[in-house]
Amino acid sequence: MVFQALGHNEAALMFVLDFSDGSLGHQALFSADGQKGESIRELYYSTLYQHVANYVGMAKVLVDAARRVFRQYEGTPFMREYEDRVLVLRATQENVFIQQFRNYVVHGGIPPFQMTLNYDRNVGTKMFAQLDAKRMLESGEFTGSAKEYLLSVGEVNLAQCVSVHAGLIREFYAWVFEQFGSLHSADIHAVNQLIAESRKLTGADGVR
């Protein structure tokens, strides 16, 4: 359920990060100066903040929930491989950044959002929302791999960062769910047998 909630939050955030014609992001980027333009940009940034907070917050909830659920498998071959894979996941810069970004948001830091428009003769005009890495580093909230990530990218392309992080999480849990099928195959078989027997007794299978 938590994994699915993170997926919903990812989809909602990526929708806000869309700058196609007619989107709120597109309107905010191209709104003229003046009260109306400022109101649209304010609405965009507040909406973006809400969905960023939802995503990074749920990412932390998933970590905490997984820690509780998988405690029951301690000492098993599955858990040993699980822990090895967790170490690999934790070492990725995007994952470390998202975790520390969550702390930054929770502690009251207002993300330094920017809207950027770049033109490339090969791909045309690209529009995206980003974070000012320099200002985030000045907060002192980012250390280790997250700090290295901010130093390496200069500016954080939010859509790109979230896409990479979400992809890592999906890949990790695809392996976890695959293992569950093997770990609980006997239980699943027993439940299916009970369902089949119940259907026979009630005539729900069409046989009387």
Short mmCIF file of C-alpha atoms in Angstrom, two decimals, residues 52-184:
data_model
loop_
_atom_site.label_atom_id
_atom_site.label_comp_id
_atom_site.label_asym_id
_atom_site.label_seq_id
_atom_site.Cartn_x
_atom_site.Cartn_y
_atom_site.Cartn_z
CA VAL A 52 7.46 17.60 -3.69
CA ALA A 53 6.78 17.38 0.06
CA ASN A 54 4.31 14.53 -0.52
CA TYR A 55 6.81 12.57 -2.60
CA VAL A 56 9.88 12.91 -0.39
CA GLY A 57 7.75 12.33 2.72
CA MET A 58 6.25 9.12 1.35
CA ALA A 59 9.70 7.92 0.29
CA LYS A 60 10.72 8.06 3.97
CA VAL A 61 7.48 6.36 5.07
CA LEU A 62 8.27 3.51 2.66
CA VAL A 63 11.73 3.06 4.21
CA ASP A 64 10.26 2.92 7.73
CA ALA A 65 7.43 0.56 6.73
CA ALA A 66 9.81 -1.81 4.95
CA ARG A 67 12.08 -1.93 7.99
CA ARG A 68 9.16 -3.15 10.13
CA VAL A 69 7.78 -5.64 7.59
CA PHE A 70 11.08 -7.33 6.73
CA ARG A 71 12.15 -7.75 10.35
CA GLN A 72 10.34 -11.11 10.35
CA TYR A 73 12.78 -12.49 7.76
CA GLU A 74 15.94 -11.90 9.81
CA GLY A 75 18.46 -14.72 9.48
CA THR A 76 17.07 -16.02 6.17
CA PRO A 77 18.91 -16.12 2.80
CA PHE A 78 16.29 -13.70 1.47
CA MET A 79 17.10 -11.16 4.18
CA ARG A 80 20.83 -11.39 3.52
CA GLU A 81 20.34 -10.61 -0.15
CA TYR A 82 17.74 -7.97 0.73
CA GLU A 83 20.23 -6.17 2.96
CA ASP A 84 22.92 -6.34 0.27
CA ARG A 85 20.53 -4.77 -2.24
CA VAL A 86 19.49 -2.11 0.29
CA LEU A 87 23.13 -1.11 0.70
CA VAL A 88 23.46 -0.69 -3.08
CA LEU A 89 20.25 1.37 -3.22
CA ARG A 90 21.29 3.56 -0.31
CA ALA A 91 24.63 4.28 -2.00
CA THR A 92 23.04 5.88 -5.08
CA GLN A 93 23.35 9.65 -5.04
CA GLU A 94 19.73 10.28 -6.06
CA ASN A 95 18.43 8.13 -3.20
CA VAL A 96 20.67 9.81 -0.62
CA PHE A 97 19.67 13.22 -1.97
CA ILE A 98 15.93 12.47 -1.78
CA GLN A 99 16.28 11.28 1.83
CA GLN A 100 18.19 14.39 2.89
CA PHE A 101 15.92 16.62 0.80
CA ARG A 102 13.04 15.26 2.86
CA ASN A 103 14.83 16.38 6.05
CA TYR A 104 15.44 19.79 4.46
CA VAL A 105 11.72 20.21 3.72
CA VAL A 106 10.57 18.89 7.11
CA HIS A 107 12.87 21.28 8.96
CA GLY A 108 11.22 24.24 7.30
CA GLY A 109 13.50 24.79 4.34
CA ILE A 110 11.68 26.35 1.39
CA PRO A 111 13.10 24.69 -1.72
CA PRO A 112 14.75 27.24 -4.03
CA PHE A 113 12.63 26.42 -7.07
CA GLN A 114 13.41 27.89 -10.47
CA MET A 115 11.76 27.59 -13.86
CA THR A 116 14.19 27.24 -16.73
CA LEU A 117 13.88 27.48 -20.49
CA ASN A 118 16.75 26.20 -22.63
CA TYR A 119 17.07 26.05 -26.38
CA ASP A 120 19.02 23.28 -28.09
CA ARG A 121 19.19 23.23 -31.89
CA ASN A 122 19.00 19.42 -31.85
CA VAL A 123 16.03 18.95 -29.51
CA GLY A 124 14.43 22.38 -29.57
CA THR A 125 13.15 24.23 -26.52
CA LYS A 126 13.24 22.44 -23.16
CA MET A 127 11.34 23.71 -20.13
CA PHE A 128 11.75 22.33 -16.65
CA ALA A 129 11.66 23.12 -12.95
CA GLN A 130 14.89 22.90 -11.02
CA LEU A 131 16.45 23.53 -7.63
CA ASP A 132 19.27 25.99 -7.01
CA ALA A 133 21.98 23.63 -5.76
CA LYS A 134 24.20 26.43 -4.42
CA ARG A 135 21.48 27.77 -2.14
CA MET A 136 20.63 24.29 -0.92
CA LEU A 137 24.26 23.62 -0.04
CA GLU A 138 24.37 26.83 1.96
CA SER A 139 21.71 25.36 4.29
CA GLY A 140 24.21 22.82 5.64
CA GLU A 141 21.53 20.09 5.47
CA PHE A 142 23.29 18.05 2.79
CA THR A 143 26.27 15.83 3.49
CA GLY A 144 28.14 12.91 1.95
CA SER A 145 26.75 11.61 -1.35
CA ALA A 146 23.90 14.14 -1.36
CA LYS A 147 26.40 17.00 -1.13
CA GLU A 148 28.51 15.43 -3.88
CA TYR A 149 25.38 15.10 -6.02
CA LEU A 150 24.52 18.79 -5.61
CA LEU A 151 28.08 19.81 -6.40
CA SER A 152 28.16 17.63 -9.51
CA VAL A 153 24.86 18.73 -11.05
CA GLY A 154 25.00 22.43 -10.22
CA GLU A 155 21.25 22.68 -10.61
CA VAL A 156 18.83 19.83 -9.84
CA ASN A 157 16.45 19.02 -12.67
CA LEU A 158 13.51 17.87 -10.54
CA ALA A 159 11.78 15.71 -13.15
CA GLN A 160 15.05 13.95 -13.98
CA CYS A 161 15.98 13.39 -10.33
CA VAL A 162 12.56 12.06 -9.34
CA SER A 163 12.42 9.83 -12.42
CA VAL A 164 15.78 8.24 -11.58
CA HIS A 165 14.89 7.80 -7.90
CA ALA A 166 11.46 6.32 -8.64
CA GLY A 167 13.02 3.96 -11.18
CA LEU A 168 15.48 2.68 -8.57
CA ILE A 169 12.65 2.09 -6.10
CA ARG A 170 10.50 0.26 -8.68
CA GLU A 171 13.40 -1.97 -9.69
CA PHE A 172 14.17 -2.80 -6.06
CA TYR A 173 10.59 -3.67 -5.15
CA ALA A 174 10.06 -5.65 -8.35
CA TRP A 175 12.76 -7.98 -7.01
CA VAL A 176 11.19 -7.99 -3.51
CA PHE A 177 7.73 -8.92 -4.81
CA GLU A 178 9.22 -11.63 -7.02
CA GLN A 179 10.87 -13.16 -3.94
CA PHE A 180 7.60 -13.07 -2.02
CA GLY A 181 6.11 -15.44 -4.57
CA SER A 182 8.76 -18.02 -3.70
CA LEU A 183 8.84 -17.33 0.03
CA HIS A 184 5.09 -17.75 0.45
#
